[in-house]
Short mmCIF file of C-alpha atoms and ligand atoms in Angstrom, two decimals:
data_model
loop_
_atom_site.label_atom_id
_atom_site.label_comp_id
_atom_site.label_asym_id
_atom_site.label_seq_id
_atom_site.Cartn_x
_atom_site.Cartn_y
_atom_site.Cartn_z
CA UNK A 1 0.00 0.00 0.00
CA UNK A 2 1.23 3.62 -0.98
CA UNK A 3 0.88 6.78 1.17
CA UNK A 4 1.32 10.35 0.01
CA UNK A 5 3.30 12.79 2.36
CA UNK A 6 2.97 16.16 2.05
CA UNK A 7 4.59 18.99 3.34
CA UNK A 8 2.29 21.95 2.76
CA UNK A 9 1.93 25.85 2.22
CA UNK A 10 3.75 26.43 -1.19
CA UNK A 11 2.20 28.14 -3.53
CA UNK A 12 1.86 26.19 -7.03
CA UNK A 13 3.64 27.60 -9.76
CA UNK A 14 4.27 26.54 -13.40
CA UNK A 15 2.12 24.75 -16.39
CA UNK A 16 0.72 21.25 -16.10
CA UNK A 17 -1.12 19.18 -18.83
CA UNK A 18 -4.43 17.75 -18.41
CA UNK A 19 -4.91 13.91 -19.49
CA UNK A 20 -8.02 12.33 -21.02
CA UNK A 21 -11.19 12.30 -19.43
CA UNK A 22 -11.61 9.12 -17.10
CA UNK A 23 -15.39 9.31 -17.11
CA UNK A 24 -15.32 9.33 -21.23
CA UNK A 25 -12.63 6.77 -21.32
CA UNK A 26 -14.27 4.09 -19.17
CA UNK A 27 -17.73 4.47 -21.27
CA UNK A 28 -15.62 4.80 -24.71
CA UNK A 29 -13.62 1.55 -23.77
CA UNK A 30 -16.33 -0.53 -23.32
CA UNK A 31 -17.97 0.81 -26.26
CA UNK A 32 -15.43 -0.51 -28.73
CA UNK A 33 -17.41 -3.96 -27.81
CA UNK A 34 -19.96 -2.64 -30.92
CA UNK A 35 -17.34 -1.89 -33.23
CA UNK A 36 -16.59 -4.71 -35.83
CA UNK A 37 -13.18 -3.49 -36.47
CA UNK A 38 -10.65 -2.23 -34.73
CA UNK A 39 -10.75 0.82 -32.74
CA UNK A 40 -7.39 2.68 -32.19
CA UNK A 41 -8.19 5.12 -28.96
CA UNK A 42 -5.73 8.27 -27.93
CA UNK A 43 -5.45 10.74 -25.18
CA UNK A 44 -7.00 7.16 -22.38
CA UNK A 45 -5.45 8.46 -18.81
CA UNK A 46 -3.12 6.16 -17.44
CA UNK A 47 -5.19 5.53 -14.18
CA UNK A 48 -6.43 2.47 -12.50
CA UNK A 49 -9.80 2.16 -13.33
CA UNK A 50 -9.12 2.02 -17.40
CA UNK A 51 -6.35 -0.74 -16.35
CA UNK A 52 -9.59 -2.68 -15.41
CA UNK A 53 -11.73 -1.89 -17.97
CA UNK A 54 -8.99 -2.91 -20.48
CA UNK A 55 -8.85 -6.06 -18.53
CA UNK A 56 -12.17 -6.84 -18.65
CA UNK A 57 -12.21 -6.25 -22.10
CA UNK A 58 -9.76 -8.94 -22.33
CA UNK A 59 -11.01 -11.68 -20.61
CA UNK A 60 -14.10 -11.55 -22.77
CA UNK A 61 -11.67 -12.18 -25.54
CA UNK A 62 -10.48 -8.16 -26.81
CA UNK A 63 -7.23 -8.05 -28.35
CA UNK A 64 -5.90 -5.19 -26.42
CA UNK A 65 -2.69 -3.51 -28.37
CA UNK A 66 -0.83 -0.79 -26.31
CA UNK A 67 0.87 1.49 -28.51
CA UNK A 68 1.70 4.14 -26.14
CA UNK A 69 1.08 5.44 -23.14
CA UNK A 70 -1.89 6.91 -23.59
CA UNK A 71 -3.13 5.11 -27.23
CA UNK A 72 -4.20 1.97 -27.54
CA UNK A 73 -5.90 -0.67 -29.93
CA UNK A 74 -9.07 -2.64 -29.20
CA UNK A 75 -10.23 -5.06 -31.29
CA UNK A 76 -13.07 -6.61 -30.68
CA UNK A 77 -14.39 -9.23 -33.46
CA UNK A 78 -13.23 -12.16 -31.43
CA UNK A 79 -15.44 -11.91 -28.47
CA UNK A 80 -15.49 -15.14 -26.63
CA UNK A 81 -17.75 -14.56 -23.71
CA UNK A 82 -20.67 -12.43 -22.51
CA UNK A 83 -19.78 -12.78 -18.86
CA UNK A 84 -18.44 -10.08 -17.17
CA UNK A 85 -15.68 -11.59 -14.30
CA UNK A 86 -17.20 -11.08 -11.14
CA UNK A 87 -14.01 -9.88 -9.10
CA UNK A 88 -13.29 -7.31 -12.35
CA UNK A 89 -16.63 -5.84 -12.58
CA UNK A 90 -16.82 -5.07 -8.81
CA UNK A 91 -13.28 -3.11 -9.04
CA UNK A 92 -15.52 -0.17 -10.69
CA UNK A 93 -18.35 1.51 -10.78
CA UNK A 94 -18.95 1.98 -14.75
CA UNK A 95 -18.69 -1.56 -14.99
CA UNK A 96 -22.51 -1.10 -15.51
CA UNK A 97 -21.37 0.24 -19.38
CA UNK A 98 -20.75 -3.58 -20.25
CA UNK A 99 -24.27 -4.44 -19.96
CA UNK A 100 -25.20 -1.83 -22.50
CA UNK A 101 -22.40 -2.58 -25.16
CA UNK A 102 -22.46 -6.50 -24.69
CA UNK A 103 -26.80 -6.36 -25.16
CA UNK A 104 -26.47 -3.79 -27.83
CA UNK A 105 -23.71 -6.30 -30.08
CA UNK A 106 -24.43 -9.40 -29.32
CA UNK A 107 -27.68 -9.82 -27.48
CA UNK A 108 -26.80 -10.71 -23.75
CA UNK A 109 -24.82 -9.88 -20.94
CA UNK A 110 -24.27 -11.17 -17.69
CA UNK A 111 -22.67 -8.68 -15.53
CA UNK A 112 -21.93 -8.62 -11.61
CA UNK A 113 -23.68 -5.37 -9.85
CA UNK A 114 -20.90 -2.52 -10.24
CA UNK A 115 -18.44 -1.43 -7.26
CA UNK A 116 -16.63 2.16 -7.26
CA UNK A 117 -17.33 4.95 -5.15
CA UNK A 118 -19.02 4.83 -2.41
CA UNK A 119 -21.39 8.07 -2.26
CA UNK A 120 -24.20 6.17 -0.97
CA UNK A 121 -27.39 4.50 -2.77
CA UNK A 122 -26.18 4.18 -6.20
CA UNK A 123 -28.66 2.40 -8.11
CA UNK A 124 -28.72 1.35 -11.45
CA UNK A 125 -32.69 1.09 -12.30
CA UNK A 126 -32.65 3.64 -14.58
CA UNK A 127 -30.05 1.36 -16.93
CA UNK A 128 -32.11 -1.65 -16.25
CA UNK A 129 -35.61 0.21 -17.64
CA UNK A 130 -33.72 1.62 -20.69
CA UNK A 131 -32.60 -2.13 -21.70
CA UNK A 132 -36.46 -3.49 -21.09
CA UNK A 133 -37.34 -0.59 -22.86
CA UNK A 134 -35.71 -1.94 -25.98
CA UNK A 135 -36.98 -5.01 -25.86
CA UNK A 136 -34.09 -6.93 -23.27
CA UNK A 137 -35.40 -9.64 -20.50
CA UNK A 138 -33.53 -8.52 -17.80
CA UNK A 139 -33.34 -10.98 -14.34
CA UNK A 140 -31.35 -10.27 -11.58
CA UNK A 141 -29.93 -13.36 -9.80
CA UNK A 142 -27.40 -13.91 -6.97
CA UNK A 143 -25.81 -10.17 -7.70
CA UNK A 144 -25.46 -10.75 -11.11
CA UNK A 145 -27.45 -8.82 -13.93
CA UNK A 146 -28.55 -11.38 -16.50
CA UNK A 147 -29.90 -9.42 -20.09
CA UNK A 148 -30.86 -11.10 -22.58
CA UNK A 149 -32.74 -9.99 -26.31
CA UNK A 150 -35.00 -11.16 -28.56
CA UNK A 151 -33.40 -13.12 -31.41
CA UNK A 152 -30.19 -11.47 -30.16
CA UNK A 153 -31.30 -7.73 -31.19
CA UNK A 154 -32.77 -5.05 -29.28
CA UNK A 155 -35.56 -2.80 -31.02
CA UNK A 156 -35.07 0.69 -30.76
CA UNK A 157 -37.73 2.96 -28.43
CA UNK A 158 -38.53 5.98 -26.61
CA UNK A 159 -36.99 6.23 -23.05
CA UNK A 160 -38.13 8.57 -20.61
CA UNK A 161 -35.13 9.27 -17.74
CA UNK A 162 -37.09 9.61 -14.52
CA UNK A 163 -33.69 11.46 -13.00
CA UNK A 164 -31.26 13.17 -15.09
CA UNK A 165 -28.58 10.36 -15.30
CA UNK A 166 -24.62 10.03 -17.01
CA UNK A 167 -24.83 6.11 -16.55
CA UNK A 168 -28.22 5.57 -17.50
CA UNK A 169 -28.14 7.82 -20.71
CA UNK A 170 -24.82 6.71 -22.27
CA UNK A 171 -26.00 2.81 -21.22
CA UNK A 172 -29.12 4.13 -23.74
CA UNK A 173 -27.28 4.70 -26.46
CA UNK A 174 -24.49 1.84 -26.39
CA UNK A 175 -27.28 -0.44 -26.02
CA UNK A 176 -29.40 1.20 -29.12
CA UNK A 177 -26.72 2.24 -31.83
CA UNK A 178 -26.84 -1.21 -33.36
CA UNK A 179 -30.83 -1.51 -32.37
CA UNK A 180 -33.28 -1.95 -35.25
CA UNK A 181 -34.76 1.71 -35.72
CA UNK A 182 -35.34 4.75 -33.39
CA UNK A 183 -34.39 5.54 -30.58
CA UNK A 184 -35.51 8.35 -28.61
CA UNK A 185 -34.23 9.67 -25.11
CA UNK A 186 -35.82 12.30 -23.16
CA UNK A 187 -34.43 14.12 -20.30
CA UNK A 188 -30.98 12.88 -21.04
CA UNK A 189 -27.84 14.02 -19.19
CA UNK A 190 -25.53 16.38 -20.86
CA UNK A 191 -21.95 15.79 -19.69
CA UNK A 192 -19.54 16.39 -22.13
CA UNK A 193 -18.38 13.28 -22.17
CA UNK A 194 -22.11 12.14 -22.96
CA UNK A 195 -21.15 14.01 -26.08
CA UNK A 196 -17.84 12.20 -26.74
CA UNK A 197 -19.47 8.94 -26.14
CA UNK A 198 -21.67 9.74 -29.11
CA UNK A 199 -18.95 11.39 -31.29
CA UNK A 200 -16.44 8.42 -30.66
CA UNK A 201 -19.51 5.76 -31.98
CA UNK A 202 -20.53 8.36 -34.89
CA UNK A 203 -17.08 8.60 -35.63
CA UNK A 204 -17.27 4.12 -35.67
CA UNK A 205 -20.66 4.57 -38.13
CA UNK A 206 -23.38 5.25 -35.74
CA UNK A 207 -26.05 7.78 -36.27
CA UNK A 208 -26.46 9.30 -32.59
CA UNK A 209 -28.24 13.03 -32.98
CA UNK A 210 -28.43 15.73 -30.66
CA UNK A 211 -25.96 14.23 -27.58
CA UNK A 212 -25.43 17.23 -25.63
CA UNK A 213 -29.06 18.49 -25.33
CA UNK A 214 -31.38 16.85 -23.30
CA UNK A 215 -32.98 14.70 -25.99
CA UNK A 216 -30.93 12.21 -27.92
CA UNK A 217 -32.11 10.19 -31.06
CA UNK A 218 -30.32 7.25 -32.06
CA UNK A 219 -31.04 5.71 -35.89
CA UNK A 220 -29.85 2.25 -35.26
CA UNK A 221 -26.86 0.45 -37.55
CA UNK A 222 -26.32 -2.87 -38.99
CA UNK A 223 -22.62 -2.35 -37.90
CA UNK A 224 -19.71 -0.37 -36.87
CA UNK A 225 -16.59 0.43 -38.34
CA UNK A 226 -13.11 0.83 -37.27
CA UNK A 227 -11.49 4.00 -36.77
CA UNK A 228 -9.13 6.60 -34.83
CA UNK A 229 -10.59 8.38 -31.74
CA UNK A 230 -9.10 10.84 -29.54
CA UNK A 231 -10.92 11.71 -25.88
CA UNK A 232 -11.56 14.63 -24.64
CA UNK A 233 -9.64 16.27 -21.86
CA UNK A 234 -10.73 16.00 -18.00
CA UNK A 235 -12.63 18.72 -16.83
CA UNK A 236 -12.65 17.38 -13.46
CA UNK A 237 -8.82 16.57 -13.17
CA UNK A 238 -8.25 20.42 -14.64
CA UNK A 239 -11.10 21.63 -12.07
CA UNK A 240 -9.31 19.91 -9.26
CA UNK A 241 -5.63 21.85 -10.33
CA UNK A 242 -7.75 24.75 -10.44
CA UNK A 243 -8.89 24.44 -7.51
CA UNK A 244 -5.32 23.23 -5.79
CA UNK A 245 -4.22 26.66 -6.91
CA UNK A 246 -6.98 28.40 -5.27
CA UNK A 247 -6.29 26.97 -2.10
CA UNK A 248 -2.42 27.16 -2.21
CA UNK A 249 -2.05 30.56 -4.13
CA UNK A 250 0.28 31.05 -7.28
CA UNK A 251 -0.19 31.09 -10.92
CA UNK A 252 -0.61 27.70 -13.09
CA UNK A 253 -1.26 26.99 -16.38
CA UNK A 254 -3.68 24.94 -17.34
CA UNK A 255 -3.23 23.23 -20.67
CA UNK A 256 -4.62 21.20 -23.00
CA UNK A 257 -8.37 21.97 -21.45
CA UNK A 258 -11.86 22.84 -23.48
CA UNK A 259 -12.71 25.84 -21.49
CA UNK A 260 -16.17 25.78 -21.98
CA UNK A 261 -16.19 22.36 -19.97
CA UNK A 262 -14.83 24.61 -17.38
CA UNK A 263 -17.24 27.32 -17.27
CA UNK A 264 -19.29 25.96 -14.41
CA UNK A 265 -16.13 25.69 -12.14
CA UNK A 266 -14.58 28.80 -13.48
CA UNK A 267 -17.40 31.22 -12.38
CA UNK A 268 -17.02 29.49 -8.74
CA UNK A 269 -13.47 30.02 -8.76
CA UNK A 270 -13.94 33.74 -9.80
CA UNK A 271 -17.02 34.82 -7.55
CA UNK A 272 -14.10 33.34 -4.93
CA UNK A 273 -11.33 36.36 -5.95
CA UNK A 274 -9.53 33.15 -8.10
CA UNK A 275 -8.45 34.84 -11.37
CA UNK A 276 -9.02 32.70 -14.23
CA UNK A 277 -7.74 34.07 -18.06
CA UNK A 278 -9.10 31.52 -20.80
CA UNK A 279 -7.39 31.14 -23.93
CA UNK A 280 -8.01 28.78 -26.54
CA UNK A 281 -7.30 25.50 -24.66
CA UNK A 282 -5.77 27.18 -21.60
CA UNK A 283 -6.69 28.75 -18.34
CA UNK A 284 -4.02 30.54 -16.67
CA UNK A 285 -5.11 30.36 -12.98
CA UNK A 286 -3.83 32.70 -10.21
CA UNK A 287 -4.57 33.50 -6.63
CA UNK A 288 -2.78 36.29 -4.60
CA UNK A 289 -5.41 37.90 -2.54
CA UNK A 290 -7.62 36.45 0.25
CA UNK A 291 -10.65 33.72 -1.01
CA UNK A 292 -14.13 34.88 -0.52
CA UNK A 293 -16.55 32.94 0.66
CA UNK A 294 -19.65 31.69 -2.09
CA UNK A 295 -22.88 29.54 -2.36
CA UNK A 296 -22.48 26.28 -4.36
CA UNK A 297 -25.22 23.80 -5.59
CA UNK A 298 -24.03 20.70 -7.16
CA UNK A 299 -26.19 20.15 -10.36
CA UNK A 300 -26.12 17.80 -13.52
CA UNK A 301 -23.88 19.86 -16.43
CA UNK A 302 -24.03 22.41 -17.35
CA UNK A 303 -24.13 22.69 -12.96
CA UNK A 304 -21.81 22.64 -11.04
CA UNK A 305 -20.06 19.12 -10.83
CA UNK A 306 -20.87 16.86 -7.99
CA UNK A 307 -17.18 15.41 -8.66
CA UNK A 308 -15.97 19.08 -7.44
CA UNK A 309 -17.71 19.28 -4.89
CA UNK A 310 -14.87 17.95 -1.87
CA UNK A 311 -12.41 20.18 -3.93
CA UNK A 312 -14.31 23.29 -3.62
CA UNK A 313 -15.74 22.64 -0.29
CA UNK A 314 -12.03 22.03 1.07
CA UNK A 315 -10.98 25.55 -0.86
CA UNK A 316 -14.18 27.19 0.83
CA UNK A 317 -12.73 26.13 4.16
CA UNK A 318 -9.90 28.75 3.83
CA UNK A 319 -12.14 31.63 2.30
CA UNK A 320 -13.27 34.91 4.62
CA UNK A 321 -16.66 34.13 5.69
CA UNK A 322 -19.20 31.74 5.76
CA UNK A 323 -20.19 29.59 2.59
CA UNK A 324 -22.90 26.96 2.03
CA UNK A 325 -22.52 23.70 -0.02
CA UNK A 326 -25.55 21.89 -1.18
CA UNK A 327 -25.25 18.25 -2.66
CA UNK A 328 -28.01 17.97 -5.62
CA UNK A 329 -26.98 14.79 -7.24
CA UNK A 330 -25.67 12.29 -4.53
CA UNK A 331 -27.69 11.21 -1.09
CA UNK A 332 -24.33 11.23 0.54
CA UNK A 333 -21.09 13.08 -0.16
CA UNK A 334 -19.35 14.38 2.87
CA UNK A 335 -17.74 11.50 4.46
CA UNK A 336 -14.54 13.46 4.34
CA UNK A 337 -15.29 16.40 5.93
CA UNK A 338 -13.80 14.92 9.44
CA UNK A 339 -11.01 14.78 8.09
CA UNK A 340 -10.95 18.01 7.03
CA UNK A 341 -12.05 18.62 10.91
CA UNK A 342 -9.08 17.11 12.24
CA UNK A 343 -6.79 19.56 9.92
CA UNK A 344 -9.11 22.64 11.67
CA UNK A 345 -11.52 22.93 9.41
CA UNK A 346 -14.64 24.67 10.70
CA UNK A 347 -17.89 22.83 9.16
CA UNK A 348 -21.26 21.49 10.71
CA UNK A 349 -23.17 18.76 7.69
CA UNK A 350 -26.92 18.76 7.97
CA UNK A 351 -28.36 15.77 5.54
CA UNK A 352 -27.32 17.44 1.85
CA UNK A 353 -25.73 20.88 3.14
CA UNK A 354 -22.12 22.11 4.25
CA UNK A 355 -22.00 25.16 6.40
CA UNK A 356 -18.33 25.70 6.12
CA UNK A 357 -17.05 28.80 8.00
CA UNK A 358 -13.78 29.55 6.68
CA UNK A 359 -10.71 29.34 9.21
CA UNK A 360 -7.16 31.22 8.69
CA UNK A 361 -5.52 27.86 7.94
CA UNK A 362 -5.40 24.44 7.96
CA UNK A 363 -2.89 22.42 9.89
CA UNK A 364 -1.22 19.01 8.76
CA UNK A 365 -2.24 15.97 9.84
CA UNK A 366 -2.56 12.05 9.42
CA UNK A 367 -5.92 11.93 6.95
CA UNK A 368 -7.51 8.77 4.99
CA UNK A 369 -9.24 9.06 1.10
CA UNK A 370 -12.17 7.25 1.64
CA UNK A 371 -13.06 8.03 -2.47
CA UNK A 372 -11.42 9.16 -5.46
CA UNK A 373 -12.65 12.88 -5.52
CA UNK A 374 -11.99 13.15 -1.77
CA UNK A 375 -9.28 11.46 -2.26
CA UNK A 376 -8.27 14.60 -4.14
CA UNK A 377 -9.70 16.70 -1.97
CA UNK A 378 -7.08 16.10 1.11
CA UNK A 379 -4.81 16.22 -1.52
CA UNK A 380 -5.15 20.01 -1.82
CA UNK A 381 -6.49 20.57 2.05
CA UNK A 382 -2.57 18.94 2.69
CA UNK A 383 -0.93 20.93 -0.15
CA UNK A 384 -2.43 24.39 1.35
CA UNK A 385 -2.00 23.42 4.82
CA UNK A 386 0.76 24.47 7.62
CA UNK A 387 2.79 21.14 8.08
CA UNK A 388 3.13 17.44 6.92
CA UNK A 389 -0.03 15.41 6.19
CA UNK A 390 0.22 11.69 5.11
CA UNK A 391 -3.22 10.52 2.99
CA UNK A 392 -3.87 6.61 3.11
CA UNK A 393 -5.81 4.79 1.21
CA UNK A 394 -4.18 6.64 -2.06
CA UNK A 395 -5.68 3.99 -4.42
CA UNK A 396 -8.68 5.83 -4.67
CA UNK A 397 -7.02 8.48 -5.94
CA UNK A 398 -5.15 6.63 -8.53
CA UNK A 399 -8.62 5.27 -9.65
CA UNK A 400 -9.17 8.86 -11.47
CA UNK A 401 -5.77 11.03 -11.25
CA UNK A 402 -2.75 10.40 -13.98
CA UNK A 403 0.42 10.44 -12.86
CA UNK A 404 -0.80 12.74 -9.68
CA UNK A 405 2.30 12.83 -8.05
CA UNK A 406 4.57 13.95 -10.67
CA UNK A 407 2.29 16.61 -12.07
CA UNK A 408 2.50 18.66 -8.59
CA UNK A 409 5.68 18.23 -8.17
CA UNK A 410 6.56 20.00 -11.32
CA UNK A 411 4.27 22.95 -9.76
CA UNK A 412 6.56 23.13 -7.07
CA UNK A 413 4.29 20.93 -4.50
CA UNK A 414 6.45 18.81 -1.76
CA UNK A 415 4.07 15.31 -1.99
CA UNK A 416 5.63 11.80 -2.42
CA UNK A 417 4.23 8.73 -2.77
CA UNK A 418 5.96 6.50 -0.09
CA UNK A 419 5.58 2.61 0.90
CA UNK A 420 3.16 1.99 3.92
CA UNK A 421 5.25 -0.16 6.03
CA UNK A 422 2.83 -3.34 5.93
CA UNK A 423 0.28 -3.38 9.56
CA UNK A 424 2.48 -5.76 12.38
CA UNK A 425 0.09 -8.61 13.14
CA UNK A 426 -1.72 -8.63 16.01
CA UNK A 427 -0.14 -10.17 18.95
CA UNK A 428 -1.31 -13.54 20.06
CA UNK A 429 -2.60 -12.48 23.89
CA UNK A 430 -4.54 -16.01 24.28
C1 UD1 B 501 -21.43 9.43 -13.09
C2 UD1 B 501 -19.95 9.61 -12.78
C3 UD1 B 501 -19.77 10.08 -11.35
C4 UD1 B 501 -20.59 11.34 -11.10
C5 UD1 B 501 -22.04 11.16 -11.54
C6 UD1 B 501 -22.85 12.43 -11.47
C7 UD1 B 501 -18.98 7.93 -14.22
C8 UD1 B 501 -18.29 6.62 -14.32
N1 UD1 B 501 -19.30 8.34 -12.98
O1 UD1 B 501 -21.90 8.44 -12.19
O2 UD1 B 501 -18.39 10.33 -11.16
O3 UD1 B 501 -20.56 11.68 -9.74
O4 UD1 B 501 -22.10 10.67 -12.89
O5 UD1 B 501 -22.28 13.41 -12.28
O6 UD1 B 501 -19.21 8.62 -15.21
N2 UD1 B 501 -29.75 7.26 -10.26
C9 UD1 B 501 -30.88 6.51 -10.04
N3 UD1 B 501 -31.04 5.38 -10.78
C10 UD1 B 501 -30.15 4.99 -11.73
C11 UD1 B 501 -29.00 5.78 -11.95
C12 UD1 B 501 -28.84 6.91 -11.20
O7 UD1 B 501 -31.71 6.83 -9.19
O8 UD1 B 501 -30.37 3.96 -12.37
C13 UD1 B 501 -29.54 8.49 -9.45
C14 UD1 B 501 -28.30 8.36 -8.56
O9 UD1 B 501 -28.59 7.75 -7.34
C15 UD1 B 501 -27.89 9.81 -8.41
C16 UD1 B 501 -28.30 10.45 -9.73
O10 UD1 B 501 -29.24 9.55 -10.32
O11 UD1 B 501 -28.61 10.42 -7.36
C17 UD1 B 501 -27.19 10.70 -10.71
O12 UD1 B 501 -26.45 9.54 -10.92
P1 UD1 B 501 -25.73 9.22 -12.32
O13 UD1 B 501 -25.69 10.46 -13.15
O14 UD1 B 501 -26.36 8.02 -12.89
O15 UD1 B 501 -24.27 8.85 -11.85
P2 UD1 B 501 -23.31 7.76 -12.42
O16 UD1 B 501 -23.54 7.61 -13.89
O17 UD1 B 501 -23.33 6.54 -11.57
#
């Protein structure tokens, strides 16, 4: 097991690049399951949740290529198996995107219930009444999901979306782009990388209209083609720099970015006194005066992100005044706030709000990720704070965050990843 010490309070300086989008890469991977060719996909994050993905993929029988770092090959038109390994599906959360892609090519799935994060309830209904919508039997038997369709091909339909949902809309469309006729969904999500879902399969043969807008139609295919894809940059990895800078002070550059992903973040960071300059794929980022405190709801996109919303509550925790912080998407999202407590942060949770009444500073101390986004969330409370602070339970963090360590080094941050001396056994007492 790793542990990051971190020896706070220096301001971030310097330029750092922004890698793929995890949340587009772990819907795009399991996508290439529809393609009957071979897909060759650029800019995929080096982080631990695509290494399982990948690995899932081959088990069922992908031939996974790696050409670089970040680029790799799938080819999928020697899938073996429709059964998703148990131990590999509960590693991550958007296992759930197998189901779609294995119904949508070859007519069944069996997939174990997905892991990930745990920010309470996370059901996957929603997924399950899009496949039954288009025709799938869907039984749910000793934690495994078990879809099957009619003579192996779904029928294309209109879903209705109950809740605005990321899962639950891009499951939609991998499980109708090869679907015989239309497909209509209302009240779908918007996330950008809804919309590079859809351009990665359009760019593969599908015909997938209006992705980005809250209704998406979907002409079914008889088949996809190969191709060259490139995903989109991670507007929460950038948000969470941003945010790191904000807390810390100094200037970054932020590059390879689509600012308008960042708009909902970079109006936050502003109303806060965060100065923010966009250029074409840049945001320079600088903070020299004193943070002010500001009202945040977390929304579905073009809202405020849920996935910043430990970031921005830990940056709100060193801002003059009082702020409130209002979870609209998840049940349950706070669980790190004590440990934000035991570095001297000053906030009271009630159900979904924060109170957070900002303090002078924070002071280091021993702190444990209990997810990836608050996971990266002690990672800037520890970078801002007075002191050394060691985070456990790092994997979370490498779930979502490229090569974390090295990027904030190069801004000047004093965090290592170090070996957790393994736990001593517990003595026998009798
Ligand atoms: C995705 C992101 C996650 C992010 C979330 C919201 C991935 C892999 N994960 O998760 O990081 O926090 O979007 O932006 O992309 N819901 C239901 N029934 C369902 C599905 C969802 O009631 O079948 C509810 C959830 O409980 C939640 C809300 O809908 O309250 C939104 O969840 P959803 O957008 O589906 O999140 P995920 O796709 O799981």
């Amino acid at each position: 097991m790793q542990k990051y010490v971190i020896h706070g309070g220096h301001p971030l300086f310097g330029e750092i690049e922004i890698s793929g989008a995890k949340n587009a890469a772990v819907a795009i991977i399991p996508a290439a399951l529809l393609v009957d060719g071979c897909c060759r996909i650029e800019n995929i994050p080096q982080i631990s949740d695509v290494t399982v993905v990948m690995e899932i993929l081959q088990e069922l029988g992908a031939d996974v290529r790696t050409i670089n770092k970040n680029t790799f090959e799938i080819d999928c038109r020697h899938i073996r198996s429709c059964r998703v390994p148990d131990e590999l599906a509960r590693r991550m959360r958007a296992s759930y995107y197998l189901i779609g892609a294995l119904l949508g090519r070859f007519g069944e799935a069996q997939v174990s219930m997905p892991g990930g994060c745990d920010l309470g309830v996370r059901p996957i209904d929603l997924h399950l009444k899009s496949f039954k919508a288009l025709g799938a039997d869907i039984d749910l038997q000793g934690g495994f999901v078990y879809a099957q369709a009619p003579q192996k091909r779904l029928t294309g339909a209109t879903i209705y979306m109950d809740q605005v949902s990321v899962g639950a809309t891009i499951n939609a469309i991998l499980a109708s782009v090869l679907a015989n006729g239309l497909t209509v969904i209302e009240n779908a999500a918007k996330e950008p990388h809804i919309v590079d879902v859809a351009n990665f399969l359009n760019s593969m043969g599908a015909n997938i209209m209006g992705a980005g807008t809250d209704v998406i139609k979907i002409h079914g295919v008889e088949s996809l083609h190969g191709g060259t894809y490139s995903i989109i940059p991670d507007q929460i990895e950038a948000g969470t720099y941003m945010a790191a800078v904000a807390a810390t002070g100094g200037s970054v550059l932020i590059r390879n970015i689509i600012p308008k992903h960042m708009d909902c973040i970079t109006a936050k960071l502003v109303e806060m006194g965060v100065e923010v300059e966009e250029n074409e794929d840049t945001l320079l980022v600088r903070r020299t005066g004193k943070l002010q405190k500001t009202n945040i709801k977390t929304l579905p996109y073009p809202g405020f992100p849920t996935d910043m919303q430990p970031q921005i509550t830990t940056v709100l925790s060193l801002a003059e005044g009082t702020s409130l912080v209002t979870e609209g998407v998840w049940g349950s999202r706070y669980r790190y706030v004590d440990e934000l407590k035991r570095m001297g942060a000053n906030i009271q949770v009630d159900d979904k709000t924060a109170v957070v009444e900002g303090v002078d500073h924070l002071t280091g101390a021993p702190i444990q990720a209990y997810d990836l986004r608050a996971g990266a969330a002690l990672v800037i409370a520890a970078l801002a704070a007075h002191g050394q602070s060691e985070i456990t339970q790092v994997q979370y963090i490498e779930r979502g965050y490229e090569d974390i360590i090295s990027k904030l080094r190069a801004l000047g941050a004093d965090i290592r990843s170090v070996e957790e001396p393994e736990e001593a056994p517990a003595a026998n007492v009798g």
